[in-house]
Structure formats: structure tokens, C-alpha cells
Coordinates of N, CA, C and O in Angstrom, one line a residue:
M7 N -50.2 124.6 130.5 CA -50.7 125.9 130.1 C -51.8 125.8 129.1 O -51.9 126.4 128.1
N8 N -52.8 124.9 129.4 CA -54.0 124.8 128.6 C -54.8 126.0 128.7 O -55.0 126.6 129.8
G9 N -55.4 126.5 127.7 CA -56.3 127.6 127.7 C -55.6 129.0 127.8 O -56.3 129.9 128.1
V10 N -54.3 129.0 127.4 CA -53.6 130.3 127.4 C -54.1 131.0 126.1 O -54.1 130.5 125.0
T11 N -54.4 132.3 126.4 CA -54.8 133.1 125.2 C -54.0 134.4 125.3 O -53.2 134.6 126.2
W12 N -54.1 135.2 124.3 CA -53.3 136.4 124.2 C -53.6 137.3 125.3 O -52.8 138.1 125.7
I13 N -54.9 137.3 125.8 CA -55.2 138.2 126.9 C -54.4 137.9 128.2 O -54.1 138.9 128.9
H14 N -54.0 136.7 128.4 CA -53.2 136.4 129.6 C -51.8 137.0 129.4 O -51.3 137.6 130.4
F15 N -51.3 137.0 128.2 CA -50.0 137.6 128.0 C -50.1 139.1 127.9 O -49.1 139.8 128.3
A16 N -51.2 139.6 127.5 CA -51.5 141.1 127.6 C -51.5 141.5 129.1 O -50.9 142.6 129.4
W17 N -52.1 140.8 129.9 CA -52.1 141.1 131.4 C -50.7 141.0 131.9 O -50.3 141.9 132.7
L18 N -49.9 140.0 131.5 CA -48.6 139.9 131.9 C -47.7 141.1 131.5 O -46.9 141.6 132.2
G19 N -47.9 141.5 130.2 CA -47.2 142.7 129.7 C -47.5 143.9 130.5 O -46.7 144.7 130.8
L20 N -48.8 144.1 130.8 CA -49.2 145.2 131.6 C -48.6 145.2 133.0 O -48.1 146.2 133.6
A21 N -48.5 144.0 133.6 CA -47.9 143.8 134.9 C -46.4 144.2 134.9 O -45.9 144.9 135.8
I22 N -45.8 143.8 133.8 CA -44.3 144.2 133.6 C -44.2 145.7 133.5 O -43.3 146.3 134.2
V23 N -45.0 146.3 132.7 CA -44.9 147.8 132.5 C -45.2 148.5 133.8 O -44.4 149.4 134.2
L24 N -46.2 148.1 134.6 CA -46.5 148.7 135.8 C -45.4 148.5 136.9 O -45.1 149.4 137.6
E25 N -44.8 147.4 136.9 CA -43.7 147.1 137.8 C -42.5 148.0 137.5 O -41.9 148.6 138.4
V26 N -42.2 148.1 136.2 CA -41.0 149.0 135.9 C -41.3 150.4 136.2 O -40.5 151.2 136.7
L27 N -42.6 150.9 135.9 CA -42.9 152.2 136.2 C -42.9 152.5 137.7 O -42.4 153.5 138.2
A28 N -43.3 151.5 138.5 CA -43.2 151.6 140.0 C -41.7 151.8 140.4 O -41.4 152.6 141.3
N29 N -40.8 151.0 139.8 CA -39.4 151.1 140.1 C -38.9 152.5 139.8 O -38.1 153.1 140.6
V30 N -39.2 153.0 138.7 CA -38.7 154.4 138.3 C -39.3 155.4 139.2 O -38.6 156.3 139.7
L31 N -40.6 155.3 139.5 CA -41.2 156.3 140.5 C -40.6 156.2 141.9 O -40.4 157.2 142.6
L32 N -40.2 155.0 142.2 CA -39.6 154.8 143.5 C -38.2 155.6 143.6 O -37.9 156.2 144.6
K33 N -37.5 155.5 142.5 CA -36.2 156.3 142.4 C -36.5 157.8 142.5 O -35.8 158.5 143.3
Y34 N -37.6 158.2 141.8 CA -37.9 159.7 141.9 C -38.5 160.1 143.2 O -38.4 161.3 143.5
S35 N -38.9 159.1 144.0 CA -39.5 159.5 145.3 C -38.4 159.9 146.3 O -38.7 160.4 147.4
D36 N -37.1 159.6 146.0 CA -36.0 159.9 146.8 C -36.2 159.4 148.3 O -36.2 160.2 149.2
G37 N -36.4 158.1 148.4 CA -36.6 157.5 149.7 C -37.9 158.0 150.3 O -38.0 158.1 151.6
F38 N -39.0 158.2 149.6 CA -40.3 158.7 150.0 C -40.2 160.1 150.6 O -41.1 160.5 151.3
R39 N -39.2 160.8 150.3 CA -39.1 162.3 150.7 C -40.1 163.0 149.8 O -40.7 164.1 150.2
R40 N -40.3 162.6 148.6 CA -41.3 163.2 147.7 C -42.5 162.2 147.7 O -42.4 161.1 147.2
R41 N -43.6 162.7 148.3 CA -44.7 161.8 148.5 C -45.4 161.4 147.2 O -45.8 160.2 147.1
L42 N -45.6 162.3 146.3 CA -46.4 161.9 145.1 C -45.8 160.8 144.3 O -46.5 159.8 144.0
P43 N -44.5 160.8 144.0 CA -44.0 159.7 143.3 C -43.9 158.4 144.2 O -44.1 157.3 143.6
G44 N -43.8 158.6 145.5 CA -43.8 157.4 146.3 C -45.1 156.7 146.4 O -45.3 155.5 146.3
V45 N -46.2 157.5 146.5 CA -47.5 157.0 146.5 C -47.9 156.4 145.2 O -48.5 155.3 145.1
A46 N -47.5 157.1 144.1 CA -47.8 156.6 142.8 C -47.0 155.2 142.6 O -47.6 154.3 141.9
S47 N -45.8 155.1 143.1 CA -45.1 153.8 143.0 C -45.8 152.7 143.7 O -46.0 151.6 143.2
L48 N -46.3 153.0 144.9 CA -47.1 151.9 145.6 C -48.4 151.5 144.9 O -48.7 150.4 144.8
L49 N -49.0 152.5 144.3 CA -50.2 152.2 143.5 C -49.9 151.4 142.3 O -50.7 150.5 141.9
C50 N -48.8 151.7 141.6 CA -48.4 150.9 140.5 C -48.0 149.5 140.9 O -48.3 148.5 140.1
I51 N -47.4 149.3 142.0 CA -47.1 147.9 142.5 C -48.4 147.1 142.7 O -48.6 146.0 142.3
L52 N -49.4 147.8 143.3 CA -50.7 147.1 143.6 C -51.3 146.8 142.2 O -51.9 145.7 142.1
A53 N -51.3 147.7 141.3 CA -51.9 147.4 140.0 C -51.1 146.3 139.2 O -51.7 145.5 138.5
A54 N -49.8 146.3 139.4 CA -49.0 145.3 138.8 C -49.4 143.9 139.3 O -49.5 142.9 138.5
F55 N -49.5 143.8 140.6 CA -49.9 142.5 141.2 C -51.3 142.1 140.7 O -51.6 140.9 140.5
T56 N -52.2 143.1 140.6 CA -53.5 142.8 140.1 C -53.5 142.3 138.7 O -54.2 141.3 138.3
A57 N -52.7 142.9 137.8 CA -52.5 142.4 136.5 C -51.9 141.0 136.4 O -52.3 140.2 135.7
L58 N -50.9 140.8 137.3 CA -50.3 139.5 137.4 C -51.3 138.4 137.8 O -51.2 137.3 137.3
T59 N -52.1 138.8 138.7 CA -53.2 137.9 139.1 C -54.0 137.4 138.0 O -54.4 136.2 137.8
Q60 N -54.4 138.4 137.1 CA -55.2 138.0 135.9 C -54.4 137.1 134.9 O -54.9 136.2 134.3
A61 N -53.1 137.4 134.8 CA -52.2 136.7 133.9 C -52.1 135.2 134.3 O -52.1 134.3 133.5
V62 N -52.0 135.0 135.6 CA -51.8 133.6 136.1 C -53.0 132.7 136.0 O -53.0 131.6 136.3
R63 N -54.1 133.4 135.7 CA -55.3 132.6 135.4 C -55.2 131.7 134.2 O -55.9 130.7 134.1
G64 N -54.3 132.0 133.3 CA -54.1 131.2 132.1 C -52.6 130.8 131.9 O -52.4 129.9 131.1
I65 N -51.7 131.4 132.6 CA -50.3 131.0 132.4 C -49.8 130.4 133.7 O -50.2 130.8 134.8
D66 N -49.0 129.3 133.6 CA -48.4 128.7 134.8 C -47.7 129.8 135.7 O -47.0 130.6 135.2
L67 N -48.0 129.7 137.0 CA -47.4 130.7 137.9 C -45.9 130.8 137.8 O -45.4 131.9 137.8
S68 N -45.2 129.6 137.7 CA -43.7 129.7 137.7 C -43.3 130.4 136.4 O -42.3 131.2 136.5
L69 N -43.9 130.1 135.3 CA -43.5 130.8 134.1 C -43.9 132.3 134.1 O -43.0 133.1 133.7
A70 N -45.1 132.6 134.5 CA -45.5 134.0 134.6 C -44.6 134.8 135.5 O -44.2 135.9 135.2
Y71 N -44.3 134.3 136.7 CA -43.5 135.0 137.6 C -42.1 135.2 137.1 O -41.5 136.3 137.3
A72 N -41.5 134.2 136.5 CA -40.2 134.3 135.9 C -40.1 135.3 134.8 O -39.2 136.1 134.8
I73 N -41.1 135.3 134.0 CA -41.1 136.3 132.9 C -41.3 137.7 133.5 O -40.7 138.7 133.1
W74 N -42.3 137.8 134.4 CA -42.5 139.1 135.0 C -41.3 139.7 135.7 O -40.9 140.8 135.5
G75 N -40.7 138.8 136.5 CA -39.5 139.3 137.2 C -38.3 139.6 136.3 O -37.6 140.6 136.4
G76 N -38.1 138.6 135.4 CA -37.0 138.8 134.4 C -37.1 140.0 133.6 O -36.1 140.8 133.5
F77 N -38.2 140.2 132.9 CA -38.4 141.3 132.0 C -38.4 142.6 132.9 O -38.0 143.7 132.4
G78 N -39.0 142.5 134.1 CA -39.0 143.7 134.9 C -37.5 144.1 135.3 O -37.2 145.3 135.2
I79 N -36.7 143.2 135.6 CA -35.3 143.5 135.9 C -34.6 144.1 134.6 O -33.9 145.1 134.7
L80 N -34.8 143.4 133.5 CA -34.1 143.9 132.3 C -34.6 145.3 131.9 O -33.8 146.2 131.6
A81 N -35.9 145.6 132.0 CA -36.4 146.9 131.7 C -35.9 148.0 132.7 O -35.6 149.1 132.4
T82 N -35.9 147.6 134.0 CA -35.4 148.5 135.0 C -34.0 148.8 134.8 O -33.6 150.0 135.0
V83 N -33.2 147.9 134.5 CA -31.7 148.1 134.2 C -31.6 149.1 133.0 O -30.8 150.1 133.1
A84 N -32.4 148.8 132.0 CA -32.3 149.7 130.8 C -32.7 151.1 131.1 O -32.1 152.1 130.7
L85 N -33.8 151.3 131.9 CA -34.3 152.6 132.3 C -33.3 153.3 133.3 O -33.1 154.5 133.3
G86 N -32.7 152.5 134.2 CA -31.7 153.0 135.1 C -30.5 153.6 134.3 O -30.0 154.6 134.7
W87 N -30.2 153.0 133.2 CA -29.1 153.4 132.4 C -29.6 154.7 131.6 O -28.8 155.7 131.7
A88 N -30.7 154.7 131.0 CA -31.2 155.8 130.2 C -31.6 157.0 131.0 O -31.3 158.1 130.6
L89 N -32.2 156.8 132.2 CA -32.7 158.0 132.9 C -31.7 158.5 134.0 O -31.7 159.7 134.3
F90 N -31.0 157.6 134.6 CA -30.2 157.9 135.7 C -28.7 157.7 135.5 O -27.9 158.0 136.4
G91 N -28.3 157.3 134.3 CA -26.9 157.1 134.0 C -26.2 156.0 134.8 O -25.0 155.9 134.9
Q92 N -27.0 155.0 135.3 CA -26.5 153.9 136.1 C -26.0 152.8 135.1 O -26.7 152.4 134.2
R93 N -24.7 152.4 135.3 CA -24.1 151.4 134.5 C -23.8 150.1 135.3 O -23.5 150.1 136.5
L94 N -23.9 149.0 134.6 CA -23.6 147.7 135.2 C -22.1 147.4 135.0 O -21.6 147.7 133.9
A95 N -21.6 146.7 135.9 CA -20.2 146.1 135.8 C -20.3 144.8 135.0 O -21.4 144.3 134.7
G96 N -19.2 144.2 134.7 CA -19.2 143.0 133.9 C -20.0 141.9 134.6 O -20.7 141.1 133.9
R97 N -19.9 141.7 135.9 CA -20.7 140.7 136.6 C -22.2 140.9 136.4 O -23.0 140.0 136.4
G98 N -22.6 142.2 136.4 CA -24.0 142.5 136.2 C -24.5 142.1 134.9 O -25.6 141.5 134.8
W99 N -23.7 142.3 133.9 CA -24.1 141.8 132.5 C -24.1 140.3 132.5 O -25.0 139.7 131.8
L100 N -23.2 139.6 133.2 CA -23.2 138.2 133.2 C -24.5 137.7 133.9 O -25.2 136.8 133.4
G101 N -24.9 138.4 135.0 CA -26.1 138.1 135.7 C -27.4 138.2 134.8 O -28.3 137.4 134.8
L102 N -27.4 139.3 134.0 CA -28.5 139.5 133.1 C -28.6 138.4 132.0 O -29.6 137.9 131.7
G103 N -27.4 138.0 131.5 CA -27.3 136.9 130.6 C -27.8 135.6 131.2 O -28.6 134.9 130.5
L104 N -27.4 135.3 132.4 CA -27.9 134.1 133.1 C -29.4 134.2 133.3 O -30.1 133.1 133.2
L105 N -29.9 135.3 133.6 CA -31.3 135.5 133.8 C -32.1 135.2 132.5 O -33.1 134.5 132.5
L106 N -31.6 135.6 131.4 CA -32.2 135.3 130.1 C -32.2 133.8 129.8 O -33.2 133.3 129.3
V107 N -31.1 133.2 130.1 CA -31.0 131.8 129.9 C -32.0 131.0 130.8 O -32.7 130.1 130.3
G108 N -32.1 131.4 132.0 CA -33.0 130.8 132.9 C -34.4 131.0 132.5 O -35.2 130.0 132.6
M109 N -34.8 132.2 132.0 CA -36.1 132.4 131.5 C -36.4 131.5 130.3 O -37.5 130.9 130.2
G110 N -35.5 131.3 129.4 CA -35.6 130.4 128.3 C -35.8 129.0 128.7 O -36.7 128.3 128.2
L111 N -35.0 128.6 129.7 CA -35.1 127.2 130.2 C -36.5 126.9 130.8 O -37.1 125.9 130.7
L112 N -37.0 127.9 131.6 CA -38.3 127.8 132.2 C -39.4 127.6 131.1 O -40.3 126.8 131.2
K113 N -39.2 128.4 130.0 CA -40.2 128.3 129.0 C -40.2 126.9 128.3 O -41.2 126.4 127.9
L114 N -39.0 126.4 128.2 CA -38.9 125.1 127.5 C -39.3 123.9 128.4 O -39.5 122.8 127.9
A115 N -39.3 124.1 129.7 CA -39.6 123.0 130.7 C -41.0 122.6 130.6 O -41.9 123.3 130.2

């Protein structure tokens, strides 16, 4: 990870935000029955991958993808709880814990 600067992590943060927004909009699209949220979701995914592309210019792909996916899942679970009242069972919480451990191990590798 030579040459990593704050801008790479800013791109990664933007990619995470856009991915989570896309997931929420996908839920609001009701299976693409509502076109506007569905199209907005697709545009957010494209923008998220564009931001991720900029992030991996300075961050190792394996680390950037793990952080993107991991934080995306965590934030999506949190918003699913807050916006839609969706709750995880015990195994779901265990999975989130393992996800955090895995992300930490990737960072240390």
C-alpha cells in the first residue's frame, strides 16, 4: 500500500455511502415496481463502483474490497433496522462479528 493518501480512503468512503444508498433505494423500489428509486439505485451502484475504482488506485484491491463490502453490509443492516424494522437473529449478529474480525485480519495481513 505504498502511496496511500487520504484521498483514496475518501473515495472508499464515498463508495461505501453510495452502495448503502443504492441498497436502501432498491428496497424502496419494491422490486422495480417504482421506477424512480430503482433507476436511482442503479445509478448509485455505478457511481459506487466508479468511486471504488478511484480508491483502488492507492489501496490494495483485497483490502479496499473487504472494507467496502464489510462496511456496506454493516451500514445496510443498521439502516434496515432503523428504516424498515428488520432485525437480525443471533446467527446474524455472529456473522457480523466474524465479518469485523475478518476485516481486521485483512488489515493486519
